[in-house]
CSV table of C-alpha atoms in Angstrom, one decimal:
chain,number,residue,atom,x,y,z
A,1,MET,CA,6.6,-8.5,-28.5
A,2,ALA,CA,4.1,-8.0,-25.7
A,3,ARG,CA,4.6,-5.0,-23.5
A,4,SER,CA,5.6,-5.4,-19.9
A,5,LEU,CA,5.5,-3.1,-16.8
A,6,VAL,CA,8.3,-2.2,-14.5
A,7,ILE,CA,6.8,-0.5,-11.4
A,8,LYS,CA,9.0,1.3,-8.8
A,9,VAL,CA,7.2,2.0,-5.6
A,10,THR,CA,9.0,4.5,-3.4
A,11,ALA,CA,6.3,4.9,-0.8
A,12,GLY,CA,5.4,2.8,2.2
A,13,ALA,CA,3.4,3.5,5.3
A,14,ASP,CA,4.5,7.2,4.9
A,15,ALA,CA,2.2,7.5,1.9
A,16,PRO,CA,-0.3,4.6,2.1
A,17,GLU,CA,-2.5,5.5,-0.9
A,18,ARG,CA,0.4,5.9,-3.3
A,19,CYS,CA,2.0,2.7,-2.0
A,20,ASN,CA,-1.2,0.6,-2.3
A,21,GLN,CA,-1.8,2.0,-5.7
A,22,ALA,CA,1.5,0.7,-7.0
A,23,PHE,CA,0.8,-2.8,-5.6
A,24,THR,CA,-2.7,-2.7,-7.0
A,25,VAL,CA,-1.6,-1.8,-10.5
A,26,ALA,CA,1.1,-4.5,-10.4
A,27,ALA,CA,-1.4,-7.2,-9.4
A,28,ALA,CA,-4.1,-6.0,-11.9
A,29,ALA,CA,-1.5,-6.0,-14.7
A,30,LEU,CA,-0.5,-9.5,-13.8
A,31,ALA,CA,-4.1,-10.6,-13.7
A,32,SER,CA,-4.5,-9.2,-17.2
A,33,GLY,CA,-1.5,-11.2,-18.5
A,34,VAL,CA,1.0,-8.4,-18.5
A,35,PRO,CA,4.6,-9.3,-17.3
A,36,VAL,CA,5.4,-7.2,-14.2
A,37,SER,CA,8.6,-6.4,-12.3
A,38,LEU,CA,7.9,-4.6,-9.0
A,39,TRP,CA,10.8,-2.7,-7.4
A,40,LEU,CA,10.7,-1.9,-3.7
A,41,THR,CA,12.6,1.3,-3.0
A,42,GLY,CA,12.6,3.9,-0.2
A,43,GLU,CA,10.1,3.1,2.5
A,44,SER,CA,8.5,0.3,0.5
A,45,ALA,CA,11.7,-1.7,1.1
A,46,TRP,CA,10.3,-2.8,4.5
A,47,PHE,CA,7.7,-4.9,2.6
A,48,ALA,CA,10.4,-7.3,1.5
A,49,LEU,CA,10.5,-8.5,5.2
A,50,PRO,CA,8.2,-11.3,6.3
A,51,GLY,CA,5.0,-10.1,7.9
A,52,ARG,CA,5.4,-6.4,7.1
A,53,ALA,CA,2.8,-6.3,4.3
A,54,LYS,CA,0.3,-7.8,6.7
A,55,GLU,CA,0.8,-4.8,9.1
A,56,PHE,CA,-0.2,-2.3,6.4
A,57,VAL,CA,-3.8,-1.3,6.5
A,58,LEU,CA,-5.6,1.1,4.1
A,59,PRO,CA,-9.4,1.4,4.2
A,60,GLU,CA,-11.3,0.4,1.1
A,61,ALA,CA,-8.1,-1.2,-0.4
A,62,ALA,CA,-7.1,-4.7,-1.1
A,63,PRO,CA,-4.8,-6.1,1.6
A,64,LEU,CA,-1.2,-5.3,0.7
A,65,ALA,CA,-0.1,-8.8,1.7
A,66,ASP,CA,-2.5,-10.3,-0.9
A,67,LEU,CA,-1.3,-8.0,-3.6
A,68,LEU,CA,2.4,-8.8,-2.8
A,69,ASP,CA,1.6,-12.5,-2.8
A,70,ALA,CA,0.0,-12.1,-6.3
A,71,VAL,CA,3.0,-10.3,-7.6
A,72,LEU,CA,5.4,-12.8,-6.1
A,73,ALA,CA,3.4,-15.7,-7.7
A,74,GLY,CA,3.3,-14.2,-11.2
A,75,GLY,CA,5.9,-11.6,-11.5
A,76,ARG,CA,9.2,-10.4,-10.1
A,77,VAL,CA,9.8,-8.5,-6.9
A,78,THR,CA,13.1,-6.7,-6.4
A,79,LEU,CA,14.4,-4.9,-3.4
A,80,CYS,CA,16.8,-2.0,-4.1
A,81,THR,CA,20.4,-2.7,-3.0
A,82,GLN,CA,21.0,0.7,-1.4
A,83,CYS,CA,17.6,0.9,0.2
A,84,ALA,CA,18.2,-2.5,1.8
A,85,ALA,CA,21.6,-1.5,3.0
A,86,ARG,CA,20.4,1.7,4.5
A,87,ARG,CA,17.8,-0.3,6.5
A,88,GLU,CA,20.3,-3.1,7.3
A,89,ILE,CA,18.2,-5.6,5.5
A,90,THR,CA,20.1,-8.6,4.1
A,91,VAL,CA,19.3,-11.4,1.7
A,92,ASP,CA,18.8,-13.6,4.8
A,93,ASP,CA,16.0,-11.3,6.1
A,94,ILE,CA,13.8,-11.1,3.0
A,95,ILE,CA,10.8,-13.1,1.8
A,96,ASP,CA,11.5,-16.0,-0.5
A,97,GLY,CA,11.2,-14.9,-4.1
A,98,VAL,CA,12.4,-11.4,-3.5
A,99,ARG,CA,15.7,-10.6,-5.0
A,100,ILE,CA,18.1,-7.7,-4.2
A,101,ALA,CA,19.5,-5.7,-7.1
A,102,GLY,CA,20.7,-2.3,-7.9
A,103,ALA,CA,20.4,0.6,-10.2
A,104,SER,CA,22.1,-1.0,-13.2
A,105,THR,CA,19.6,-3.8,-13.1
A,106,PHE,CA,16.7,-1.3,-12.9
A,107,VAL,CA,18.1,0.6,-15.9
A,108,GLU,CA,18.5,-2.5,-17.9
A,109,GLU,CA,14.9,-3.5,-17.2
A,110,VAL,CA,13.3,-0.1,-18.0
A,111,LEU,CA,15.3,0.3,-21.2
A,112,ALA,CA,14.3,-3.1,-22.6
A,113,GLU,CA,12.1,-3.1,-25.7
A,114,GLY,CA,8.4,-3.0,-25.0
A,115,VAL,CA,8.7,-1.9,-21.4
A,116,GLN,CA,6.5,0.8,-19.7
A,117,ALA,CA,8.0,2.1,-16.4
A,118,LEU,CA,5.8,3.6,-13.7
A,119,VAL,CA,7.0,5.2,-10.5
A,120,TYR,CA,4.8,5.6,-7.5
């Protein structure tokens, strides 16, 4: 069985380098043929909303919106249930292709055979 990545990004504009690194690793892994599941938690939850990734700017880094589009096209993007609720984000608010799921789904994903979990 091929290995896959589950990447949890907890940072947003509050820690731009850490945030961008998570999205960059996710997109690079997908480009290499690795299955990727990207979890938006904490302040990265805002990037599940249309247009928010376009507002994020980090010098010398790939645009976050492009990285998110790449992950949406080839992988899975999940918004944390509790993180969404704390920010009053609903399923009607989020980008098409993003799902909302909770801790039990995250645990199931990271405990699957052949999975490598990374947290940023």
